[in-house]
XYZ file of C-alpha atoms in Angstrom:
191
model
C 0.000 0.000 0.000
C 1.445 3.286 -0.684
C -0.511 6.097 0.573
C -0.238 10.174 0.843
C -1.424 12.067 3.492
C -2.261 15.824 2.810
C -4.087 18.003 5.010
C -3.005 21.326 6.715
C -0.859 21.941 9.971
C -2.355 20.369 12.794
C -4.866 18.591 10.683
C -3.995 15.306 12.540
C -1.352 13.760 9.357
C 1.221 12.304 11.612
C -1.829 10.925 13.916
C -3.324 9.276 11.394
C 0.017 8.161 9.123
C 1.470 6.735 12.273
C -2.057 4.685 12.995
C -2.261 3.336 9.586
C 1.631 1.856 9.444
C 0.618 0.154 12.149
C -2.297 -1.001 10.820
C -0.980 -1.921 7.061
C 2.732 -2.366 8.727
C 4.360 -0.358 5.920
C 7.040 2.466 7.125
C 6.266 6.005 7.765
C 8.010 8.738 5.878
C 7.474 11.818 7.604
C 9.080 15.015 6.149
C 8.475 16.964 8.867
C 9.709 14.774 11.575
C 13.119 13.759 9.534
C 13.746 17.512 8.370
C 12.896 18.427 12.071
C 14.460 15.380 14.234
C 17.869 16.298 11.707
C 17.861 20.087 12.729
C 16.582 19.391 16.735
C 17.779 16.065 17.202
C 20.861 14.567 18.369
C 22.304 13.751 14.771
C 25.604 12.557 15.714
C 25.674 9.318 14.177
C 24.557 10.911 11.474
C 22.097 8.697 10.631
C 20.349 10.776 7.569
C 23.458 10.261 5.279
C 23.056 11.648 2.087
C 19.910 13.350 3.523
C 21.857 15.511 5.446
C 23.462 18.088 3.453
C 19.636 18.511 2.347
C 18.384 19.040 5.689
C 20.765 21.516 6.697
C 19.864 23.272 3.863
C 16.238 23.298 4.574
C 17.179 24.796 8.078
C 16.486 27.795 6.888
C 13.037 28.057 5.427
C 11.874 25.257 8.151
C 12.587 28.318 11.019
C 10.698 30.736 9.112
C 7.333 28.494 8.923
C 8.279 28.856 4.965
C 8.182 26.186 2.533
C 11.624 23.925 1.576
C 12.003 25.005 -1.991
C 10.536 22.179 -4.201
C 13.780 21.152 -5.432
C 15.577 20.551 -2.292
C 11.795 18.682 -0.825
C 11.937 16.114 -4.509
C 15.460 15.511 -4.082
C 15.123 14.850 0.005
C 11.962 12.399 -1.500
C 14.074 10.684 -4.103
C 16.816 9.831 -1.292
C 14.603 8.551 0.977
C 12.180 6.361 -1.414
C 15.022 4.432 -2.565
C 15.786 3.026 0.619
C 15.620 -0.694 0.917
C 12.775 -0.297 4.276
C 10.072 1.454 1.825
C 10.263 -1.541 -1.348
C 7.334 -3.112 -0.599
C 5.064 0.226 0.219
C 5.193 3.040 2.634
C 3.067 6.553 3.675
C 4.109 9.686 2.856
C 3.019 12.155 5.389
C 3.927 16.009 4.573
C 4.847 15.897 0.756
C 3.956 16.646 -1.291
C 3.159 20.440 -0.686
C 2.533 22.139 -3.895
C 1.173 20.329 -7.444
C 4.672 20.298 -9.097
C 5.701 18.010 -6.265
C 2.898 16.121 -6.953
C 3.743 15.479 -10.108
C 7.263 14.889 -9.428
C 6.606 12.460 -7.061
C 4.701 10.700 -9.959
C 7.573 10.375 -12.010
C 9.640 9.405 -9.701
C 7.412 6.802 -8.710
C 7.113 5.826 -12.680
C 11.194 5.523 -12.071
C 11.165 3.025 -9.394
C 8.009 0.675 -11.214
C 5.635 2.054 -8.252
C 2.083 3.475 -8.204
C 0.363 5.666 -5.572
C -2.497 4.114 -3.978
C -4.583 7.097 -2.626
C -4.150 10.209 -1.453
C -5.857 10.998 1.766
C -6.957 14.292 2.597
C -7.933 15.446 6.155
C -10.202 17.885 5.802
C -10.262 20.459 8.867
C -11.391 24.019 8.894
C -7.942 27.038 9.469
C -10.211 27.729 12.788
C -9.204 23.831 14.065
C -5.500 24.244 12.510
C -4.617 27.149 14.438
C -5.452 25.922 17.708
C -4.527 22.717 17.048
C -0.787 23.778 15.380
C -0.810 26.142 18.798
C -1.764 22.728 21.173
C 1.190 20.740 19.777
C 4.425 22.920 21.165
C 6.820 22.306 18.530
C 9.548 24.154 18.297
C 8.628 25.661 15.160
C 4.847 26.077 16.650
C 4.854 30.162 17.456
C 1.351 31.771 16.385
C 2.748 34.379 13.363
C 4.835 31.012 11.880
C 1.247 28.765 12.446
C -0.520 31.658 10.892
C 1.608 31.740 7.666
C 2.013 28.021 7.258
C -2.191 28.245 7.238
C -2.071 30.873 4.666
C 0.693 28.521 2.630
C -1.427 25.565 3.162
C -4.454 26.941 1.246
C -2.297 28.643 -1.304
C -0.111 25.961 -2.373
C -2.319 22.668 -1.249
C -5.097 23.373 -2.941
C -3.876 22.719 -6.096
C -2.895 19.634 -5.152
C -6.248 18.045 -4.065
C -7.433 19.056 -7.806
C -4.416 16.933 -9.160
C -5.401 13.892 -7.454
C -8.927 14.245 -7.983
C -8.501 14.341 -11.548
C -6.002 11.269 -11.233
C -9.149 9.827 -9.283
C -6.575 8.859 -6.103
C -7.907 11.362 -3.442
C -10.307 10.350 -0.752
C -11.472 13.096 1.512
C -11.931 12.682 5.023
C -13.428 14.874 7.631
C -10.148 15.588 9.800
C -12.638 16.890 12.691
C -13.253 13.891 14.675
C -11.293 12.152 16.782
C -8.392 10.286 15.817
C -9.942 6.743 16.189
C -13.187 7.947 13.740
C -11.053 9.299 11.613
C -8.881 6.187 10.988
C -11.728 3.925 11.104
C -13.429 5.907 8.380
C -9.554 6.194 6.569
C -9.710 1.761 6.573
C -13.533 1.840 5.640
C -12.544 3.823 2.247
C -9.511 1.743 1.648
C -11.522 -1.395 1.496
C-alpha cells in the first residue's frame, strides 16, 4: 500500500500516518519529523546520510514556517524512497506540498516501477489548525509562523487536491473527529 497524506498543519497527518503503518505495517516517511528530528535532534551518528546536506539546507526556510524550496523537498523524496525499508510500500506524510511536487513524485514513482495508492486528505477548517498547530508545542509552533504556514497551506495545497482528484486517487476525510473515527473511516474507504 502506498498512501499520501495531505491536510493542513495540525490537521492530525502524523496521527493518522502513524495509525495506519501500524495497521498496514508499511514504514512512515514523515518530512516533517526527519527535516525536524535532523535540525533538533541529536544527529551525531549521522544517521540521515546523504539526507543531510539537504536538511541543513532546509534549516532555513523550516525556522521561518516557509516552505523547503521544491527542489531541495523532490530531491530529500528521491533519497529517501530508494531506501531498501520502503520496497514493498510506505506513507508519505507532509509531501507533497505544492502540485509540481505532486507530479514529481509521480515520475519518480514511474522511475522506481511504483504506483500511488490514494491520497488521503484530512479535511479540517484554518479555525481547528490554528489551535490545534498552537496545542502541539513544537519548536517551530509560534502563532505568526502557524498563521503563515495556514495561509501557505491553502495557497499551495489546494492545487494539489485538484491533481489527485482528476487522477481519481484522493479520498477526503473529515479531519474533525477524533483520531480513532477518523482512521476507522480512513480503513472503511480503503476497502
Amino acid at each position: 500500500m502506498r498512501l499520501v497524506i495531505l491536510g493542513g498543519s495540525g490537521a492530525g497527518k502524523s496521527t493518522q500516518a502513524q495509525r495506519l503503518c501500524k495497521f498496514l505495517d508499511v514504514p512512515l516517511v514523515s518530512t516533517g519529523e526527519t527535516l525536524r528530528a535532523a535540525i533538533y535532534g541529536d544527529n551525531e551518528d549521522n544517521t540521515y546520510g546523504e539526507l543531510h546536506d539537504l536538511v541543513i539546507e532546509a534549516k532555513p526556510y523550516l525556522e521561518q514556517g516557509e516552505l523547503v524550496p521544491d527542489e531541495m523537498m523532490i530531491e530529500f523524496i528521491k533519497v529517501r524512497l530508494k531506501q531498501p525499508d520502503v520496497n514493498d510500500g510506505w506513507i508519505l506524510e507532509g509531501y507533497p506540498r505544492t502540485a509540481f511536487q505532486a507530479e514529481e513524485l509521480n515520475f519518480l514513482l514511474e522511475d522506481l516501477g511504483q504506483n500511488l495508492d490514494w491520497a488521503i486528505y484530512l479535511q479540517v477548517s484554518a479555525a481547528v489548525m490554528v489551535s490545534r498547530s498552537l496545542g502541539r508545542l513544537l519548536p517551530d509552533d509560534q502563532p505568526e509562523i502557524v498563521q503563515r504556514r495556514v495561509e501557505l497551506f491553502y495557497d499551495r495545497t489546494i492545487p494539489i487536491l485538484e491533481y489527485y482528484d482528476r487522477r481519481r486517487r484522493l479520498l477526503t476525510i473529515n479531519g474533525d473527529q477524533s483520531p480513532e473515527q477518523v482512521q476507522q473511516n480512513i480503513l472503511t474507504l480503503l476497502g
